[in-house]
CSV table of C-alpha atoms and ligand atoms in Angstrom, one decimal:
chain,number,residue,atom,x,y,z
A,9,UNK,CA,-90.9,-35.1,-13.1
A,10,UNK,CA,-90.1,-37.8,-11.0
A,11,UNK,CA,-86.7,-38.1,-8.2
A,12,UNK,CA,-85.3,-40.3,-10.6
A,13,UNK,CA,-85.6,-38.0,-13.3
A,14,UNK,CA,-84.7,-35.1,-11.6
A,15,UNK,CA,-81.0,-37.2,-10.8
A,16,UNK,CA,-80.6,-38.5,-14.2
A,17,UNK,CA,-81.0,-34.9,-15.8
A,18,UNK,CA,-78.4,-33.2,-12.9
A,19,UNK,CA,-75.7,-36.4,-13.0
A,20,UNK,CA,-74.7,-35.8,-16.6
A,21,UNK,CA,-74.5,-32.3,-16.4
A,22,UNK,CA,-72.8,-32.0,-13.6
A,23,UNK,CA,-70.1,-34.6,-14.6
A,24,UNK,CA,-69.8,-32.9,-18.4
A,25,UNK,CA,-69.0,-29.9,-15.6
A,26,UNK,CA,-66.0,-31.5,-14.4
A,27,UNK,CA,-67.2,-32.0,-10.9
A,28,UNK,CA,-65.7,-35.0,-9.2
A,29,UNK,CA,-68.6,-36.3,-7.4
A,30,UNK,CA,-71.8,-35.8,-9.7
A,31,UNK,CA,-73.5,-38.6,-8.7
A,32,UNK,CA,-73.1,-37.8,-4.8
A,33,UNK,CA,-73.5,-33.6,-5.7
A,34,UNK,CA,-76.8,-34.4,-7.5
A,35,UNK,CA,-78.5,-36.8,-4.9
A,36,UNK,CA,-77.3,-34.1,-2.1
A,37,UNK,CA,-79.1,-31.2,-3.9
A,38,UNK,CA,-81.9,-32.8,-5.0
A,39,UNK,CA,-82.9,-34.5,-1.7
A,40,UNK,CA,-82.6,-31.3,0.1
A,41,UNK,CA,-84.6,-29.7,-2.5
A,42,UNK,CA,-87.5,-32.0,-1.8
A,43,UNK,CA,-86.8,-31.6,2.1
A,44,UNK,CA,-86.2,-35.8,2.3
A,45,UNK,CA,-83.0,-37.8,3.4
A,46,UNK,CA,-80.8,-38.5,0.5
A,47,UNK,CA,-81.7,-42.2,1.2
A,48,UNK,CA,-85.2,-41.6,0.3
A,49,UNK,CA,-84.6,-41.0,-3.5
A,50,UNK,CA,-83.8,-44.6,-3.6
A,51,UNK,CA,-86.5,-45.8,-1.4
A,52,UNK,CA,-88.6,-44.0,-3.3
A,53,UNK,CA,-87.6,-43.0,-6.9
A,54,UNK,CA,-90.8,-42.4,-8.2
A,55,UNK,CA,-91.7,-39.3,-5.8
A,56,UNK,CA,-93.3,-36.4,-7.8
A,57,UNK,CA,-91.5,-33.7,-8.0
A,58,UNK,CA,-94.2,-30.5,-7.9
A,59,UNK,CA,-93.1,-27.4,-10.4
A,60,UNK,CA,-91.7,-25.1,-7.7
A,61,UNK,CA,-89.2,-28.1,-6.6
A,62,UNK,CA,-87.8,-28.6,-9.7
A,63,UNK,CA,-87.0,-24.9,-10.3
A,64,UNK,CA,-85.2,-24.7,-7.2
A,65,UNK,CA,-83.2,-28.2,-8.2
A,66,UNK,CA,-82.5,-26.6,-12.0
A,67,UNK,CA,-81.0,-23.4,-10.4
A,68,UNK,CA,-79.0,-25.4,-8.2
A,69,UNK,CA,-77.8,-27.7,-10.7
A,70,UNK,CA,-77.2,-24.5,-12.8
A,71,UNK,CA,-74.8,-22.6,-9.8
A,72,UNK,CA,-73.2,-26.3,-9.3
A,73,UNK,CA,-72.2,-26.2,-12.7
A,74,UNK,CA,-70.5,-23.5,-12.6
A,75,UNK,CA,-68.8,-25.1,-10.1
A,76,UNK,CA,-69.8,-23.7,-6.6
A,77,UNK,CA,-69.4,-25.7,-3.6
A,78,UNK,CA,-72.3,-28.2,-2.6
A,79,UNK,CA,-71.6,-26.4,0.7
A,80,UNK,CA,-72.6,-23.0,-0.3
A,81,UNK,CA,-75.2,-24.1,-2.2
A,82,UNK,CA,-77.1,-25.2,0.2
A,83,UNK,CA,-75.9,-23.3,2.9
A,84,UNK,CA,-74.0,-25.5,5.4
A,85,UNK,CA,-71.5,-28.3,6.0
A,86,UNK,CA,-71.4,-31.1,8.8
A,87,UNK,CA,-68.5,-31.3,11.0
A,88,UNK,CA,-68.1,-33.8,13.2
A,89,UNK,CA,-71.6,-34.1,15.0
A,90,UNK,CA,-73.2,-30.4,14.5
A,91,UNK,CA,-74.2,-28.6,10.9
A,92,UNK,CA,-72.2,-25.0,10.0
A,93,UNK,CA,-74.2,-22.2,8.1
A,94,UNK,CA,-71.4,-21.5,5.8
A,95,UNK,CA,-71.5,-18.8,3.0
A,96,UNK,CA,-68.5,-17.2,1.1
A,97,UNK,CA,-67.5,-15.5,3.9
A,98,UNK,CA,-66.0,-18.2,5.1
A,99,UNK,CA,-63.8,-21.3,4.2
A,100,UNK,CA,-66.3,-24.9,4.1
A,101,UNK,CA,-64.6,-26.8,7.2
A,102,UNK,CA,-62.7,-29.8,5.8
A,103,UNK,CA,-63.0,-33.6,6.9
A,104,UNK,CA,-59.2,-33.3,7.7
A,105,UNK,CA,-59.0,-30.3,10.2
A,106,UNK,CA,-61.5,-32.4,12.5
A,107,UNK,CA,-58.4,-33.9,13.9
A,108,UNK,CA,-57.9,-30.6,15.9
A,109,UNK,CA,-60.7,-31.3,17.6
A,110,UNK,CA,-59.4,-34.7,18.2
A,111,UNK,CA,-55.9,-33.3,20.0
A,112,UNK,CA,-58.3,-31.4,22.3
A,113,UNK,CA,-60.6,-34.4,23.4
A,114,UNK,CA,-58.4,-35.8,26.3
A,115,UNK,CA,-57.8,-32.4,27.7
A,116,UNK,CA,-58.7,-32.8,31.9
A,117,UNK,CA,-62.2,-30.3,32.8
A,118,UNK,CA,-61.9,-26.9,32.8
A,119,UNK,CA,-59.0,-27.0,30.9
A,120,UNK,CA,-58.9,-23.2,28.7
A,121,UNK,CA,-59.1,-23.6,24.7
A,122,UNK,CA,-58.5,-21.2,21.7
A,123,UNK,CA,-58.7,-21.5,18.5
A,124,UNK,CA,-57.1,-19.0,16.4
A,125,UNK,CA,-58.6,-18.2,12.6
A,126,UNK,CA,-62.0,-19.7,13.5
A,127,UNK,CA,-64.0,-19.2,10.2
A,128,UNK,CA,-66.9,-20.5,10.3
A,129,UNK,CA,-66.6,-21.5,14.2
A,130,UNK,CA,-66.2,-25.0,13.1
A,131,UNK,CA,-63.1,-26.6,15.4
A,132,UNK,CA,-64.2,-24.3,18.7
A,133,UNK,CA,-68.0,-25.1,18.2
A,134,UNK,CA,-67.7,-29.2,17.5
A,135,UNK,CA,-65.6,-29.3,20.6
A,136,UNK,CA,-67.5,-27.3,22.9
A,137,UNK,CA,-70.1,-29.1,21.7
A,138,UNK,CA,-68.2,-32.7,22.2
A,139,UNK,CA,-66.7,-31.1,25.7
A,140,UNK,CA,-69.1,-28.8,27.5
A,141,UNK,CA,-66.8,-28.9,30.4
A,142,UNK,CA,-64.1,-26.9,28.5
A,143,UNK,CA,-64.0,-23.1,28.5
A,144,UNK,CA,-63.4,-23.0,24.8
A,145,UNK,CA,-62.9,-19.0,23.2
A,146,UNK,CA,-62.3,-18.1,19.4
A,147,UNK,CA,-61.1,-15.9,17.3
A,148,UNK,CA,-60.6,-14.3,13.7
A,149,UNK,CA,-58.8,-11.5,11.9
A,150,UNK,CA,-62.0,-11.3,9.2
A,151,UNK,CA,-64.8,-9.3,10.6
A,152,UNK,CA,-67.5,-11.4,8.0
A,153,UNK,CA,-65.7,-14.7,9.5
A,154,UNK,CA,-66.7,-13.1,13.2
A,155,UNK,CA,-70.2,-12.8,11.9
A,156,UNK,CA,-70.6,-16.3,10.9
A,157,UNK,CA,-68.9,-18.0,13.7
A,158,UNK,CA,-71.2,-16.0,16.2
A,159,UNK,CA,-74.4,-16.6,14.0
A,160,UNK,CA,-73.7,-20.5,14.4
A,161,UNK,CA,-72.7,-20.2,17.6
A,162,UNK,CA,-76.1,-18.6,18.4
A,163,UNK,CA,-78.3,-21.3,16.2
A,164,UNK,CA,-76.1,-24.2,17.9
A,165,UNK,CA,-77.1,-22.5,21.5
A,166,UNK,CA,-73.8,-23.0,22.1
A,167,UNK,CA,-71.6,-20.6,24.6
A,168,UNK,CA,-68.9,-19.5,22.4
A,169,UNK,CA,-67.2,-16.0,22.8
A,170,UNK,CA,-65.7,-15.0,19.4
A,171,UNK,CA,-63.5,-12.0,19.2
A,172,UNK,CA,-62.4,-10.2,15.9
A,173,UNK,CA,-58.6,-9.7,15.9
A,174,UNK,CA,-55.4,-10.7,14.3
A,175,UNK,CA,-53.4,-13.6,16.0
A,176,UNK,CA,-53.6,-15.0,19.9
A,177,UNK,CA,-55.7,-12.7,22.3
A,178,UNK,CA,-53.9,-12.5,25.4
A,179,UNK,CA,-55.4,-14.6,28.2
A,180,UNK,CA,-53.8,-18.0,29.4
A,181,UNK,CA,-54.8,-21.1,27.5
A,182,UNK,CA,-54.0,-24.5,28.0
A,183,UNK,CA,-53.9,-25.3,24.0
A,184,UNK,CA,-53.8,-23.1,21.4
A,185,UNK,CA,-55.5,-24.6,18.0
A,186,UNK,CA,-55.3,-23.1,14.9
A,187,UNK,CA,-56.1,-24.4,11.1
A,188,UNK,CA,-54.5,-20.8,9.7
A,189,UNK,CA,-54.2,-20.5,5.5
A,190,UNK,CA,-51.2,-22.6,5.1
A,191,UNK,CA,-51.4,-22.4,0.9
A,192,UNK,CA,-48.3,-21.1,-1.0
A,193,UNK,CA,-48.7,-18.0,-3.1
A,194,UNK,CA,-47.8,-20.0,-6.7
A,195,UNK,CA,-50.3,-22.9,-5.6
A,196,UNK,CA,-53.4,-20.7,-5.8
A,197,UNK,CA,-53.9,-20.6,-9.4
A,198,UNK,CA,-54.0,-24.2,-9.6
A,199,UNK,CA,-56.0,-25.3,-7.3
A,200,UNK,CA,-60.0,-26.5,-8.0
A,201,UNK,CA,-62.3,-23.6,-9.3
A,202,UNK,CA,-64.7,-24.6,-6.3
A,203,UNK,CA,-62.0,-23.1,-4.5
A,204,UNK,CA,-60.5,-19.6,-6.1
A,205,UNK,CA,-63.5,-19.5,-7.9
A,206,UNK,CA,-65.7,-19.0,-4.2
A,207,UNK,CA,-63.2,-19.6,-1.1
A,208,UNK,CA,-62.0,-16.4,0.4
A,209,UNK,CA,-58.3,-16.5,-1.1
A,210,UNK,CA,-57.5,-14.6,2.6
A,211,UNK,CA,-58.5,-17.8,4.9
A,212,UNK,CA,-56.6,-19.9,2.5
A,213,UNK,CA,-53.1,-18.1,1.0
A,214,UNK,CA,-50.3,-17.1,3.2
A,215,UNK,CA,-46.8,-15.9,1.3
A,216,UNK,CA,-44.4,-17.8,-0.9
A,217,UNK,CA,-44.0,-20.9,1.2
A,218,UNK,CA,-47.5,-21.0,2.9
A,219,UNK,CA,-46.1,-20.7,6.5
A,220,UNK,CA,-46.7,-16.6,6.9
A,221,UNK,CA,-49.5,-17.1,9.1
A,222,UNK,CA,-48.4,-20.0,10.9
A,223,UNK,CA,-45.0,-18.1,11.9
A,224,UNK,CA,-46.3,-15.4,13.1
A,225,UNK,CA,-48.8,-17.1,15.3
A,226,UNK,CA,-45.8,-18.6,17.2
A,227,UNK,CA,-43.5,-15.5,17.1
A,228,UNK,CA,-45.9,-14.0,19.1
A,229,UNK,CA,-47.2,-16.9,21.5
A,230,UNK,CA,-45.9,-16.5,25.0
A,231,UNK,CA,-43.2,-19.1,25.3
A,232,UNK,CA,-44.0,-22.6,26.9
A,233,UNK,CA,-47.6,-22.8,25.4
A,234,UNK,CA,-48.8,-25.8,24.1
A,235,UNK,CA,-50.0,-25.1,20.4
A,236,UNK,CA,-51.6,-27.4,17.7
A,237,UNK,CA,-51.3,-26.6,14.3
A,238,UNK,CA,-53.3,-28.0,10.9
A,239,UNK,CA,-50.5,-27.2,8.0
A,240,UNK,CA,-49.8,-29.4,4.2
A,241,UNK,CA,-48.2,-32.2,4.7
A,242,UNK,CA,-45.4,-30.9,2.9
A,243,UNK,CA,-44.6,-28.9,6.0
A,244,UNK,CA,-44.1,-30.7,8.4
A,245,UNK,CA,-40.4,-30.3,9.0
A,246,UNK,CA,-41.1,-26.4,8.6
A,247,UNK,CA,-43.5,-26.6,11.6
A,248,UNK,CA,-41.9,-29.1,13.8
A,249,UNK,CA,-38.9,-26.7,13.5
A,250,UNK,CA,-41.1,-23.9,15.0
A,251,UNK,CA,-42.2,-25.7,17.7
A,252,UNK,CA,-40.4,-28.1,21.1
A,253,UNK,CA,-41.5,-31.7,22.2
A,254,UNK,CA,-43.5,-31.7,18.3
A,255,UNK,CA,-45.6,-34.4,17.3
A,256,UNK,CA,-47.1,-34.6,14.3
A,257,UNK,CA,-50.1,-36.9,13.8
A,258,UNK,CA,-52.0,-37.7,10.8
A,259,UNK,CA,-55.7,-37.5,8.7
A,260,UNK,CA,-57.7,-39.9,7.8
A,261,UNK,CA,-56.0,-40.2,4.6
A,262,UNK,CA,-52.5,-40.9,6.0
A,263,UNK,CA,-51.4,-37.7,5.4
A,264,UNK,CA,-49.1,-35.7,8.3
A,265,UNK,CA,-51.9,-33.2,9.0
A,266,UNK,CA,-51.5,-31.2,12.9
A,267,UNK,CA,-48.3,-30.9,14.5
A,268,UNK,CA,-48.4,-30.8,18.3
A,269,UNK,CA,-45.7,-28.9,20.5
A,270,UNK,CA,-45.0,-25.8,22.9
A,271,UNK,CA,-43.8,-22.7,21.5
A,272,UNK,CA,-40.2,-22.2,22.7
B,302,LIG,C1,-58.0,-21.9,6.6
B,302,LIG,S1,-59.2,-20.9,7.3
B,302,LIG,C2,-59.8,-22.0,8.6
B,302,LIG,C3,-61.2,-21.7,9.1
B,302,LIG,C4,-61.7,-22.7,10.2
B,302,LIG,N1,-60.8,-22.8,11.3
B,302,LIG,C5,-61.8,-24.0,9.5
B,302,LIG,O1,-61.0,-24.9,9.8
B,302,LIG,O2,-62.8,-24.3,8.8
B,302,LIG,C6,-58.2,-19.7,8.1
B,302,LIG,C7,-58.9,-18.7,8.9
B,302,LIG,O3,-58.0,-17.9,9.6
B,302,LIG,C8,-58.2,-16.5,9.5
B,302,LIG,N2,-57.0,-15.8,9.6
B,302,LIG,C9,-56.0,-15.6,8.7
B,302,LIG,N3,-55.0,-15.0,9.3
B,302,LIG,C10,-55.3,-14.8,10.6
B,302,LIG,C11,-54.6,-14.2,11.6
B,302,LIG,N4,-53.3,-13.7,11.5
B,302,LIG,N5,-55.2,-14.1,12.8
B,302,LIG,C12,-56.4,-14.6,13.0
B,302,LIG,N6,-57.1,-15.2,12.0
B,302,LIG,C13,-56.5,-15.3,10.8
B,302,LIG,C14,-59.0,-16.4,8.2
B,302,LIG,O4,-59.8,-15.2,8.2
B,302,LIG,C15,-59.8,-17.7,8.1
B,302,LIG,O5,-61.0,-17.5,8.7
């Protein structure tokens, strides 16, 4: 068995699967399978691969099928400039949430940042990592999502203090960020099997209209702090209504994504 072959066995199978991106799914699990950059299958197509290769590429192509995340899969997910260990423990870090990061770029050294509902450690990690001058702290109500944000924040040698509790510890911060579950109860069910199939339903759900989490979050904030929160677009008069001086910006898609403000 050749690359090629090995793509033109996983492409159909994964299409006849429903998933969206067979072509891109295949090349990503078969070039990690061989340990090469996804770029070599097309340099060179011909590569042999040995028995034990293609096992590992069938049973991948087998899980994918059945429609678990590329992410999980293989075991991580790039965000921004650094690589998560993700597992089913926590949500896979989407393309879109990278804007919190972005809010907290321009923030002057020294400045104090926490991200609330860290998962994986993505958002606190990429910008510690982006801004090293920034005391940046983290936190999460799931124990398991504690776990993995402290193992990457470990592997990534990266100084990130991680505490397991509901809502905003209480310490000053300069910004608050916070990509809580923002999905409506009667949305779950109809949302991709990648997702309720493997995504903890707890990182993701949050009451009839979506904005449990979110509320709570500012109920309990002190007064006066500056907060930046990742919600649907569909909410973004629910969260600018939470929220003073709010400014809502947008993802790479268009879509109004974070809303900025100070809890009143
Ligand atoms: C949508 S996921 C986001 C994870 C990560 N920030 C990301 O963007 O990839 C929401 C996370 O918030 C956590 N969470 C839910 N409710 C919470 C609460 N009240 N306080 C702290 N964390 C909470 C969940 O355990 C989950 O890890």
């Amino acid at each position: 068995m050749t690359a090629r072959d090995a793509l033109d066995g996983a492409v159909p199978a994964l299409a006849a699967a429903g998933c969206e991106t067979p072509e891109l799914d295949a090349e990503l699990l078969v070039a990690d399978a061989l340990g090469v950059e996804r770029a070599a299958l097309f340099t060179d197509p011909d590569a042999p691969v040995p028995g034990a290769v293609a096992r590992v590429i069938g049973e991948r192509v087998r899980r994918r099928v059945a429609r678990e995340p590329v992410a999980y899969i293989l075991g991580r997910k790039g965000f921004r400039h650094i690589d998560l260990a993700v597992d089913p423990r926590v949500l896979i870090p989407r393309p879109e949430t990278e804007l919190l990061v972005e809010v907290a770029l321009d923030l002057p050294a020294g400045a104090q940042v926490h991200e609330v509902g860290t998962g994986s450690g993505a958002v606190a990690l990429a910008l510690l990592h982006e801004r090293p001058d920034l005391t940046v702290s983290a936190s999460d109500s799931s124990p398991s999502a504690v776990e993995v944000a402290r193992a990457n924040a470990d592997r990534l040698g990266l100084p990130l203090a991680v505490e397991e509790t509901a809502g905003l510890p209480s310490a000053r911060y300069d910004l608050v960020l916070a990509n809580l579950p923002y999905v409506r109860e009667d949305e779950w069910a109809g949302l991709q099997p990648e997702i309720t199939r493997y995504e903890p339903r707890d990182a993701l759900v949050a009451g009839p209209d979506g904005l449990d989490a979110i509320c709570a979050l500012v109920e309990e904030a002190p007064p006066g702090i500056r907060v930046a929160l990742e919600h649907a677009p569909g909410q973004t008069n629910a969260v600018r209504g939470l929220l003073s001086a709010a400014e809502t910006r947008r993802d790479l898609a268009g879509r109004e994504r974070v809303t900025v403000g100070r809890v009143p």
